[in-house]
Tab-separated table of C-alpha atoms (C1' of nucleotides) in Angstrom:
chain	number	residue	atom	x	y	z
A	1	UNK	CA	58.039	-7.014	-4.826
A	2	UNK	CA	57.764	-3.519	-4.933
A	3	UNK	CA	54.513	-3.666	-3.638
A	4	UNK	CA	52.674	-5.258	-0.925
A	5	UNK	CA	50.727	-7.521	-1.897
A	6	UNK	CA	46.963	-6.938	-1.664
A	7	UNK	CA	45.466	-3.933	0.029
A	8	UNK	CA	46.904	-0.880	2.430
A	9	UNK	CA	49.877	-2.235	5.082
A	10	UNK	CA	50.648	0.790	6.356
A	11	UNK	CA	50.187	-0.186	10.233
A	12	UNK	CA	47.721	3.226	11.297
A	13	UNK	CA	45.202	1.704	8.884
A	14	UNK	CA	46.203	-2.129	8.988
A	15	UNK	CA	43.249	-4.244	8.620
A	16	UNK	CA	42.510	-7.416	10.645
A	17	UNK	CA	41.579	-9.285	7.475
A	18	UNK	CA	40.051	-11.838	9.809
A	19	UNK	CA	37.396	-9.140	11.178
A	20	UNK	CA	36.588	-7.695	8.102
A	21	UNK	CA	35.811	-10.753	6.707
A	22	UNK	CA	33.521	-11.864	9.208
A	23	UNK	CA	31.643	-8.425	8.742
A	24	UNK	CA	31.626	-8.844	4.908
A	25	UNK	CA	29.686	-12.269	5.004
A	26	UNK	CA	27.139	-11.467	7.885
A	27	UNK	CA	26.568	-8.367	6.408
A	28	UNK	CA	26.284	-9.607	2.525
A	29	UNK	CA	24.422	-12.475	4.520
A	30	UNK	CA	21.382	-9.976	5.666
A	31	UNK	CA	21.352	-8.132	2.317
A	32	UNK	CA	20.644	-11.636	0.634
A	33	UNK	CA	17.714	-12.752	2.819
A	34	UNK	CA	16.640	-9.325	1.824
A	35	UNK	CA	16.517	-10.378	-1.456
A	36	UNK	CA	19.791	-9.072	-2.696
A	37	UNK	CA	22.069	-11.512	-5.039
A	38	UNK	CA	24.922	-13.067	-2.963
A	39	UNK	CA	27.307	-11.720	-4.793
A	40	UNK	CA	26.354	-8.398	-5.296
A	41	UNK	CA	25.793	-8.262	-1.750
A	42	UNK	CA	29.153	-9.749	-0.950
A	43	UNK	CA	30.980	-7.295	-3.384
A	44	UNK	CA	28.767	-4.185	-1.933
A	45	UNK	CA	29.686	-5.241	1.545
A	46	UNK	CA	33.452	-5.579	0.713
A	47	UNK	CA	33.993	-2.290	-0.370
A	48	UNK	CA	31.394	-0.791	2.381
A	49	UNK	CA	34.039	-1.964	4.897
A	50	UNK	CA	36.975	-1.439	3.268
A	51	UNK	CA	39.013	1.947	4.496
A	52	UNK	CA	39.099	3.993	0.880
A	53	UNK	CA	35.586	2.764	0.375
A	54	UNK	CA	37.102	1.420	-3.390
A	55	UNK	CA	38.275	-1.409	-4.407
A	56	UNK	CA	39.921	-3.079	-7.705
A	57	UNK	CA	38.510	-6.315	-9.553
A	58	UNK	CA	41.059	-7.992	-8.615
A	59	UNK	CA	41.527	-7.007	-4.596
A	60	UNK	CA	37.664	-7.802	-4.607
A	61	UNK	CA	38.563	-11.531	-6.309
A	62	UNK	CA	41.044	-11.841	-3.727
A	63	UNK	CA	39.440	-10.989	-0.974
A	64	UNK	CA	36.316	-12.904	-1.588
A	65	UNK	CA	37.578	-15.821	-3.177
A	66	UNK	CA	35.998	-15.418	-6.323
A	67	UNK	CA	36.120	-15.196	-10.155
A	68	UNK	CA	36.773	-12.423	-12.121
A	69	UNK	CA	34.195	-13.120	-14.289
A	70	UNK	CA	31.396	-13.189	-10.838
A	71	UNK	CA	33.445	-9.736	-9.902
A	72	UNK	CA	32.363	-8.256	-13.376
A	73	UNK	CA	28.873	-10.017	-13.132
A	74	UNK	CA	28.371	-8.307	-9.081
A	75	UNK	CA	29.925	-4.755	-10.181
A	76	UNK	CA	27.561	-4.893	-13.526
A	77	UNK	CA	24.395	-5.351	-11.390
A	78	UNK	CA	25.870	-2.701	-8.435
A	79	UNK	CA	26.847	-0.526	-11.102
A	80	UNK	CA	23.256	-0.395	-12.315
A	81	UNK	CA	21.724	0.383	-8.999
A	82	UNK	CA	23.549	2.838	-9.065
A	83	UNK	CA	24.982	1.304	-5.447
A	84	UNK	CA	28.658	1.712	-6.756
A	85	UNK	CA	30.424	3.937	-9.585
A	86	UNK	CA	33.053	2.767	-11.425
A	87	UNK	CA	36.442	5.007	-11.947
A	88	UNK	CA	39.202	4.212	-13.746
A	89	UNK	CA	42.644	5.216	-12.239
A	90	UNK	CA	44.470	7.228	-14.840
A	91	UNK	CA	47.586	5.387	-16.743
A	92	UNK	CA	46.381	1.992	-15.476
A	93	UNK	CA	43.938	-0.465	-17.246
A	94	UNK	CA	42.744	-1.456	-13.949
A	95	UNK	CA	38.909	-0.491	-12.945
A	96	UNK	CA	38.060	0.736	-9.397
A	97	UNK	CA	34.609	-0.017	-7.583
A	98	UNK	CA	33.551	3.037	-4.954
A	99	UNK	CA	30.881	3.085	-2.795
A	100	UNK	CA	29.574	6.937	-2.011
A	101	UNK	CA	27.854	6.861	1.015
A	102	UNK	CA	25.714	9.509	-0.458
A	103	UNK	CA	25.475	7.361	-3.340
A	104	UNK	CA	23.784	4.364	-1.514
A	105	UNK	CA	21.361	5.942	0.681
A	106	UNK	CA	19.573	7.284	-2.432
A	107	UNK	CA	19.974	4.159	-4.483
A	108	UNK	CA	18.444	2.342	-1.579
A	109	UNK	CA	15.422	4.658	-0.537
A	110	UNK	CA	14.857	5.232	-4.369
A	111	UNK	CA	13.418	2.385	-5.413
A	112	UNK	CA	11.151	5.165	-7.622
A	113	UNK	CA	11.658	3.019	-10.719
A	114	UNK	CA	9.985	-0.273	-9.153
A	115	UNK	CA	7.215	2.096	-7.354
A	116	UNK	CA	6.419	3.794	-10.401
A	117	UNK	CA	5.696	0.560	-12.524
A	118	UNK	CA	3.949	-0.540	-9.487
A	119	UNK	CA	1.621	2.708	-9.956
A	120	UNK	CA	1.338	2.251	-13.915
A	121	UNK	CA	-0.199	-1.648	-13.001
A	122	UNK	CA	-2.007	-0.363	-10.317
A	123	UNK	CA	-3.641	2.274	-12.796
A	124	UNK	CA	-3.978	-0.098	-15.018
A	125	UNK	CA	-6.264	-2.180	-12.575
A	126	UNK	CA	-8.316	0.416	-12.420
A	127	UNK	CA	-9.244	1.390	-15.924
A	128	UNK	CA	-9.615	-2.230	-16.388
A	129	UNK	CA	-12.157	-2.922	-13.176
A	130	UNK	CA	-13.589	0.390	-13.346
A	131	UNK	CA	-13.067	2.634	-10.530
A	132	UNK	CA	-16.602	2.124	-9.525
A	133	UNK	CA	-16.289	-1.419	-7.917
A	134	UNK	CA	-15.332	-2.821	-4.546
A	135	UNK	CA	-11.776	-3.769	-6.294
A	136	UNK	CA	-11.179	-0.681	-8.450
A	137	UNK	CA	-11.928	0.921	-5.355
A	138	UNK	CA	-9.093	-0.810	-3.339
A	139	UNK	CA	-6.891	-0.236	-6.008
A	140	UNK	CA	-7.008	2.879	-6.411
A	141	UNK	CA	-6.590	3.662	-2.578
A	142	UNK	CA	-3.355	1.589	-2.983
A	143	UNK	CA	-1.990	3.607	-5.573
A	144	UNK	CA	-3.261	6.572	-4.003
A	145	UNK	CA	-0.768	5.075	-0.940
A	146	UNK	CA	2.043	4.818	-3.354
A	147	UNK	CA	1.621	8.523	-4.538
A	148	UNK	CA	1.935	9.496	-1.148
A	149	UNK	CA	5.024	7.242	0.233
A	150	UNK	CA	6.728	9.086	-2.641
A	151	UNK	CA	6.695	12.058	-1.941
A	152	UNK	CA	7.427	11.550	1.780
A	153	UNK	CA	10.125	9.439	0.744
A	154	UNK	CA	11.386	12.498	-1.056
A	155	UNK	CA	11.455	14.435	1.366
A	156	UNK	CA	12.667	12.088	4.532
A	157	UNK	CA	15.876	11.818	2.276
A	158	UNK	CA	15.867	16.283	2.541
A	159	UNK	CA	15.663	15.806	5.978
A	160	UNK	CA	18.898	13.064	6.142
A	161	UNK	CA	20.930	15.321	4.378
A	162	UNK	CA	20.041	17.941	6.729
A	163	UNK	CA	20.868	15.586	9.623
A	164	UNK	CA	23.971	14.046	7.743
A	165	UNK	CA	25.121	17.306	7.385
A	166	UNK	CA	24.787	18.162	11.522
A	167	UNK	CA	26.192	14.882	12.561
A	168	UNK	CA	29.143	14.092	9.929
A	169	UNK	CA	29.731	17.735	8.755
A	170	UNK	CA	30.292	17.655	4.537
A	171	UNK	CA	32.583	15.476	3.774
B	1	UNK	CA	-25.793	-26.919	-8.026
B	2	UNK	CA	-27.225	-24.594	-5.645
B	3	UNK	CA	-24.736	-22.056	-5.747
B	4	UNK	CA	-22.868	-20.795	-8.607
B	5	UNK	CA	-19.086	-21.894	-9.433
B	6	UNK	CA	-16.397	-19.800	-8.627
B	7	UNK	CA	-16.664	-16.113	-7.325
B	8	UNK	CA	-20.123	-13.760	-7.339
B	9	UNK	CA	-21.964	-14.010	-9.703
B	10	UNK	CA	-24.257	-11.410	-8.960
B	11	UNK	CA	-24.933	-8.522	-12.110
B	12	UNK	CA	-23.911	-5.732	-10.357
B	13	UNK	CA	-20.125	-7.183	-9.225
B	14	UNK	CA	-19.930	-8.837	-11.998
B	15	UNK	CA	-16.069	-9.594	-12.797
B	16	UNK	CA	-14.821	-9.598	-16.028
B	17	UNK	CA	-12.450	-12.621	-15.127
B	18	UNK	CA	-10.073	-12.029	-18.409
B	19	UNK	CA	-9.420	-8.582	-17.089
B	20	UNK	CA	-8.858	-9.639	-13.427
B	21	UNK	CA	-6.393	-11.710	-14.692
B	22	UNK	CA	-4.480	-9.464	-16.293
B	23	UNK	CA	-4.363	-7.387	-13.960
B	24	UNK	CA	-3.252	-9.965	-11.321
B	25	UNK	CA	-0.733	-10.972	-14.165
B	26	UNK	CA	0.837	-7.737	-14.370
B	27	UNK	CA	0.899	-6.681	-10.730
B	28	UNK	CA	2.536	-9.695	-9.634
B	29	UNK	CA	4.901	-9.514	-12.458
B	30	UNK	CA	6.181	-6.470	-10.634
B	31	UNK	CA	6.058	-7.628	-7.473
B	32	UNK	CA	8.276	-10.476	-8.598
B	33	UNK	CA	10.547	-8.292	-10.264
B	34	UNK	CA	11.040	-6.268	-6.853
B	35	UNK	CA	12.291	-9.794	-5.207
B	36	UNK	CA	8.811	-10.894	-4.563
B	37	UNK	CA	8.456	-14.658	-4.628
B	38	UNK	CA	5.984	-16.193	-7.869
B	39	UNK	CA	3.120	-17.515	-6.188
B	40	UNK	CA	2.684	-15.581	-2.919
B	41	UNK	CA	2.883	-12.592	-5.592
B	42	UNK	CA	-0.245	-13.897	-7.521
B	43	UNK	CA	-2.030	-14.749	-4.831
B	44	UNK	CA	-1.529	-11.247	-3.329
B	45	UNK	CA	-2.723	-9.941	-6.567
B	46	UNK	CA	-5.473	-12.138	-6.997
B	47	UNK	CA	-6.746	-11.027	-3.383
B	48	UNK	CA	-5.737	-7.283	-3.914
B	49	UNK	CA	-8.396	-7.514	-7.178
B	50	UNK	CA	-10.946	-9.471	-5.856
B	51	UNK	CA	-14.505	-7.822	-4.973
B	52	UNK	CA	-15.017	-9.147	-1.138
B	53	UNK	CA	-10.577	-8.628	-1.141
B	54	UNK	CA	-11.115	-12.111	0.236
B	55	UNK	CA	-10.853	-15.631	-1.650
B	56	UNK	CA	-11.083	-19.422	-0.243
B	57	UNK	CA	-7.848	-21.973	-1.384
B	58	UNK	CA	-9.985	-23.329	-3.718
B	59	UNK	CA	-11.135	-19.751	-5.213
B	60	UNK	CA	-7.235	-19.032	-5.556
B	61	UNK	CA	-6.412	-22.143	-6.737
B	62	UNK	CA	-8.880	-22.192	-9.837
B	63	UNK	CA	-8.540	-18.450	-10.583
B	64	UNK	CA	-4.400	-18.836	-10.915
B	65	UNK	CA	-4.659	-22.419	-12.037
B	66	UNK	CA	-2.075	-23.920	-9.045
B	67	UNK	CA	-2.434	-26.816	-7.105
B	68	UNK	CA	-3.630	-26.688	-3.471
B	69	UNK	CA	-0.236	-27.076	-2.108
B	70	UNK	CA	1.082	-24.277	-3.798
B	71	UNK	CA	-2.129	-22.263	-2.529
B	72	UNK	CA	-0.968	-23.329	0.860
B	73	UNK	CA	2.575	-22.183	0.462
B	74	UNK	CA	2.142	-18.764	-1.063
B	75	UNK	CA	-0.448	-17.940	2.221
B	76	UNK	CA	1.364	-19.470	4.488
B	77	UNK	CA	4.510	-16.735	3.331
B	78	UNK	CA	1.867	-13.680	3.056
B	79	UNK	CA	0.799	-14.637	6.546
B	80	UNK	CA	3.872	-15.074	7.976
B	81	UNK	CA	4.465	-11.192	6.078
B	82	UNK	CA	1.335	-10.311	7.921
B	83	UNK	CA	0.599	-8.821	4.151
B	84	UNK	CA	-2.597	-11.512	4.255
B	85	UNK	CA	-4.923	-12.742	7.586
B	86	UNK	CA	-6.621	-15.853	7.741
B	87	UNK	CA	-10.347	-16.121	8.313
B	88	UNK	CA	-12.316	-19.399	9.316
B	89	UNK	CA	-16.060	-19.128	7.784
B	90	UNK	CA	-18.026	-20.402	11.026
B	91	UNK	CA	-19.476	-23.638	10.103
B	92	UNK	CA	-17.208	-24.629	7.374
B	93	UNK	CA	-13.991	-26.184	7.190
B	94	UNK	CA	-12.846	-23.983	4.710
B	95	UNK	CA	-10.076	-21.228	5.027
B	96	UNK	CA	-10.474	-17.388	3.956
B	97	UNK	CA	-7.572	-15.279	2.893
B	98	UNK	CA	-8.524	-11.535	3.586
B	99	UNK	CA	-6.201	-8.800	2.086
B	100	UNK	CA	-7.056	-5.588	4.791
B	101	UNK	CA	-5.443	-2.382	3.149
B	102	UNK	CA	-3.983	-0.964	5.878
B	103	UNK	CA	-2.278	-4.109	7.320
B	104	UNK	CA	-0.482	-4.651	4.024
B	105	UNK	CA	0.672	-0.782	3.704
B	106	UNK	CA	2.326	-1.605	7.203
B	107	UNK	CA	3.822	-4.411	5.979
B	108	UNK	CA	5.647	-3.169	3.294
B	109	UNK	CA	7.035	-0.018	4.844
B	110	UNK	CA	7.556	-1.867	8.209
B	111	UNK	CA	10.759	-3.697	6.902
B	112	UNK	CA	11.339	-3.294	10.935
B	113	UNK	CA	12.944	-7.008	11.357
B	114	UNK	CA	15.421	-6.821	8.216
B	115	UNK	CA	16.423	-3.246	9.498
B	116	UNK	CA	16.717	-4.134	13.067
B	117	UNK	CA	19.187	-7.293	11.628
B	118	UNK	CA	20.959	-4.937	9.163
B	119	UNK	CA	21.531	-2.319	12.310
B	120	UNK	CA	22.677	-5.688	14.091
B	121	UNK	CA	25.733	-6.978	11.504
B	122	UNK	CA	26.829	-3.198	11.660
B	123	UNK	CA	26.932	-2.249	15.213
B	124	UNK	CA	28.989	-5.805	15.558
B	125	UNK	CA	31.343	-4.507	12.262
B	126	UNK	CA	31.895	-0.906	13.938
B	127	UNK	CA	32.894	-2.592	16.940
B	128	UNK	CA	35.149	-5.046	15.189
B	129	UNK	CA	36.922	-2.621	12.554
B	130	UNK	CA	37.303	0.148	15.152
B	131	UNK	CA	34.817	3.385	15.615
B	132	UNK	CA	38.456	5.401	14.573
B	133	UNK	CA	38.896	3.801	11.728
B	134	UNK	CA	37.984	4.982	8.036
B	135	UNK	CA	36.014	1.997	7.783
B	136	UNK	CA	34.213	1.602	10.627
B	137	UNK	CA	33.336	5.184	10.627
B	138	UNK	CA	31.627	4.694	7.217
B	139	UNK	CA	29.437	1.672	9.007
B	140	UNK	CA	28.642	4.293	11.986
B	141	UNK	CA	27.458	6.663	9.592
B	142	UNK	CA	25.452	3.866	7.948
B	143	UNK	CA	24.308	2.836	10.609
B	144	UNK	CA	23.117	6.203	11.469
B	145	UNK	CA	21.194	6.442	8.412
B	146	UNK	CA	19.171	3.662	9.102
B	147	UNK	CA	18.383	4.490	12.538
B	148	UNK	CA	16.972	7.958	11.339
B	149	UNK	CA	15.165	5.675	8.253
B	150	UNK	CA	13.674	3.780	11.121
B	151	UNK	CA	12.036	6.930	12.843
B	152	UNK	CA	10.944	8.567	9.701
B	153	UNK	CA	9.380	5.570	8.402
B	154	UNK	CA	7.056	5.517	11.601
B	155	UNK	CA	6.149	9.153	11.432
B	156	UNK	CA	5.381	8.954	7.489
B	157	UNK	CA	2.849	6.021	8.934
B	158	UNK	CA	1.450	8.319	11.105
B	159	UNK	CA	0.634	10.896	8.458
B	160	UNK	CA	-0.438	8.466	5.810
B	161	UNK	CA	-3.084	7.589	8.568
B	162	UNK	CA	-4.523	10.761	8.345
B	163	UNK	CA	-4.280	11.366	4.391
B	164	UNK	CA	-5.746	8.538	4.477
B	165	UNK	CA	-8.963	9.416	6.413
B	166	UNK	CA	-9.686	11.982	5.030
B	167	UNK	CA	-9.644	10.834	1.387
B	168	UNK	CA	-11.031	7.895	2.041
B	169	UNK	CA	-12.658	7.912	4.969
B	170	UNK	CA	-12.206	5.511	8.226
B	171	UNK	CA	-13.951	2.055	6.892
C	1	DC	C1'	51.077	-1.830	-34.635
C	2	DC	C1'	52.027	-5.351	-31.349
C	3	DT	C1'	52.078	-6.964	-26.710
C	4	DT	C1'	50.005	-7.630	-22.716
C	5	DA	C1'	47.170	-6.617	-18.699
C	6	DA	C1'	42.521	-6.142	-17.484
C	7	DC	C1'	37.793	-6.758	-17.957
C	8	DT	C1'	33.665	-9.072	-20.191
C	9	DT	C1'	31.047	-12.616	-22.419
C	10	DC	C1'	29.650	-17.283	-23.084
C	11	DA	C1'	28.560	-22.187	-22.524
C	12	DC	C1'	28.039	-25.289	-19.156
C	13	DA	C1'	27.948	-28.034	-14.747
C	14	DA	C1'	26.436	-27.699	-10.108
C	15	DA	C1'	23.396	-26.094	-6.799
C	16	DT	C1'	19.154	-24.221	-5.580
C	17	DT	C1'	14.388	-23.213	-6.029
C	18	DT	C1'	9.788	-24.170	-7.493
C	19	DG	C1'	5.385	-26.428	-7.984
C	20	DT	C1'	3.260	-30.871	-8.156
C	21	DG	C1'	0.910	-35.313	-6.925
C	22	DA	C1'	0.165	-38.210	-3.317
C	23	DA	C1'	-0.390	-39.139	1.322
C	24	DA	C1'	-1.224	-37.560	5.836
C	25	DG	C1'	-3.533	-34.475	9.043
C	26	DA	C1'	-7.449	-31.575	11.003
C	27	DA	C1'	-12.252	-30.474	11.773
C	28	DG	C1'	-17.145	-30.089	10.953
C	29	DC	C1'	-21.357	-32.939	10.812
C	30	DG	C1'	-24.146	-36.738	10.983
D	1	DC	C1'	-16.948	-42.029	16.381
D	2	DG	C1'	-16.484	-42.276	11.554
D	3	DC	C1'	-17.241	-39.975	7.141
D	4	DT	C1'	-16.156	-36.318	4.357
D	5	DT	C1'	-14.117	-32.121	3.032
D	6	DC	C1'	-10.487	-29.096	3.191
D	7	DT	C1'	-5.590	-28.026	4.201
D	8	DT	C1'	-0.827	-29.148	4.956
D	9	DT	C1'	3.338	-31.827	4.463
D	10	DC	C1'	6.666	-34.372	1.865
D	11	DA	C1'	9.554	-36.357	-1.793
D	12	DC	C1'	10.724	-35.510	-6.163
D	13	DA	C1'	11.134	-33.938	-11.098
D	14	DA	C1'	11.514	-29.803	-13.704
D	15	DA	C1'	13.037	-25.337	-14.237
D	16	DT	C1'	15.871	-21.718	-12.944
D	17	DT	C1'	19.851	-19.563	-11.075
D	18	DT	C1'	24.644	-19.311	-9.975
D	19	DG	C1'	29.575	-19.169	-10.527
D	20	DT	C1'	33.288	-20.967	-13.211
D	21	DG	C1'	36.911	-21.697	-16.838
D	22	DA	C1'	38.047	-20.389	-21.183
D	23	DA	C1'	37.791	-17.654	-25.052
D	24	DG	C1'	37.031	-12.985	-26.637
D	25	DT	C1'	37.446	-7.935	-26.412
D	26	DT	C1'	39.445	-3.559	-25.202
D	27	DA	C1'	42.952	-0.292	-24.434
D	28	DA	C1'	47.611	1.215	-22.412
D	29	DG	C1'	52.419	1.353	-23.372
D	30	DG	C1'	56.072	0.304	-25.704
DNA sequence: CCTTAACTTCACAAATTTGTGAAAGAAGCG
DNA sequence: CGCTTCTTTCACAAATTTGTGAAGTTAAGG
């Protein structure tokens, strides 16, 4: 072996596989009742703790015990969150999985593609039930509370930078 | 029969029951798509478009053709979401769901107790990987970032209050 | 080009979730 | 108190979801 086997050995960064697993599963374990897929979640967690924040298909199947075809299925949906980006290593066939901090916060806080169908139904309802009656009425103050979590969301996520920025310089 | 079947049937609120239903169709196709479970998501919608934005088991049962158990289920969840509030008509033994705006807007921004538990599993990871390591200094900052979600989601509350008075007034 | 390593797709078995009918449990009203 | 009406609980069948092995596809490197 030329190679260790597996992830970084170099003793600074040794990991205590032990701990890290115990912080994948509880972790993945409160994204699922969240609503997440298990294992999405469990992927997403993996690389969240490991050190380079990126991981290969096949460290991932190793370290979770799992199929390379649910690694592909995980990164797929992750991928199209846009919770991880793929990269491939130059001169190697083999895919890496990296989870930008940055990255996730948005993905996350920007669920703007589920609010805005949301909105479009919510419109919808109203044309429909006329915005003259008790229920058009209600409906269109809920939308109107969409609208505005938008924008704030918007700019709450200005404001994080901001703070990112003060508290964990660039990066 | 002394009273008429189903919902009001007074001219002026009038529902146009195939249009209700599409609308509760479509809104609770969304929230299902955003992790939402099936029936609590209908009957949510069904409230959300009703005139009174309250409806008895049995209204709920024949508007979204389910069986009384599954009426049962779905408010039992919504309650437990404080997204719906039960109501006992005095002198009846029969149960009213009541959708009130502004508890549901709370509900689905205040995420509080899946925060607090996500804050939880990485407090215990940062601990366990080490605050000096790579790894546990991407939980930290993680962490971080929902701690300042947490604040900003209250304040955003705050000011929603207001918008909301003054566009729509106190009710 | 051919080989081979890596990832993806597909069909399927296992596990889980969902909604129902039936029975049991409350609570008003006589 | 007991009848009646409404709601909840429970066991189960149906439907859906999940993860796998195996076959298929892609692309690097000879």
């Amino acid at each position: 072996m030329t190679e260790p086997t597996g992830a970084d050995r170099d003793a600074a960064t040794a990991r205590d596989a032990e701990a890290v697993s115990k912080f994948v599963e509880s972790f993945a374990a409160q994204l699922v009742e969240a609503g997440m897929q298990r294992m999405p979640a469990r992927v997403f967690a993996a690389l969240l703790s490991s050190d380079s924040g990126a991981m290969t298909s096949v460290e991932l199947g190793e370290q979770l015990r799992i199929s390379p075809a649910a690694v592909s299925g995980a990164v797929r949906y992750l991928a199209q969150q846009h919770m991880v980006s793929r990269e491939r290593e130059p001169g190697s066939r083999r895919e890496r999985y990296r989870v930008h901090s940055n990255q996730w916060y948005e993905a996350i806080t920007n669920r703007e593609a589920v609010v805005k169908r949301w909105e479009y139904a919510l419109r919808e309802g109203v044309d429909s039930l006329g915005g003259d009656t008790p229920a058009g009425r209600r409906l269109a103050e809920t939308l109107a509370f969409f609208e505005f979590i938008e924008t704030e969301i918007a700019r709450m996520m200005d404001r994080w930078r901001v703070h990112r920025e003060q508290h964990f310089g660039k990066d």
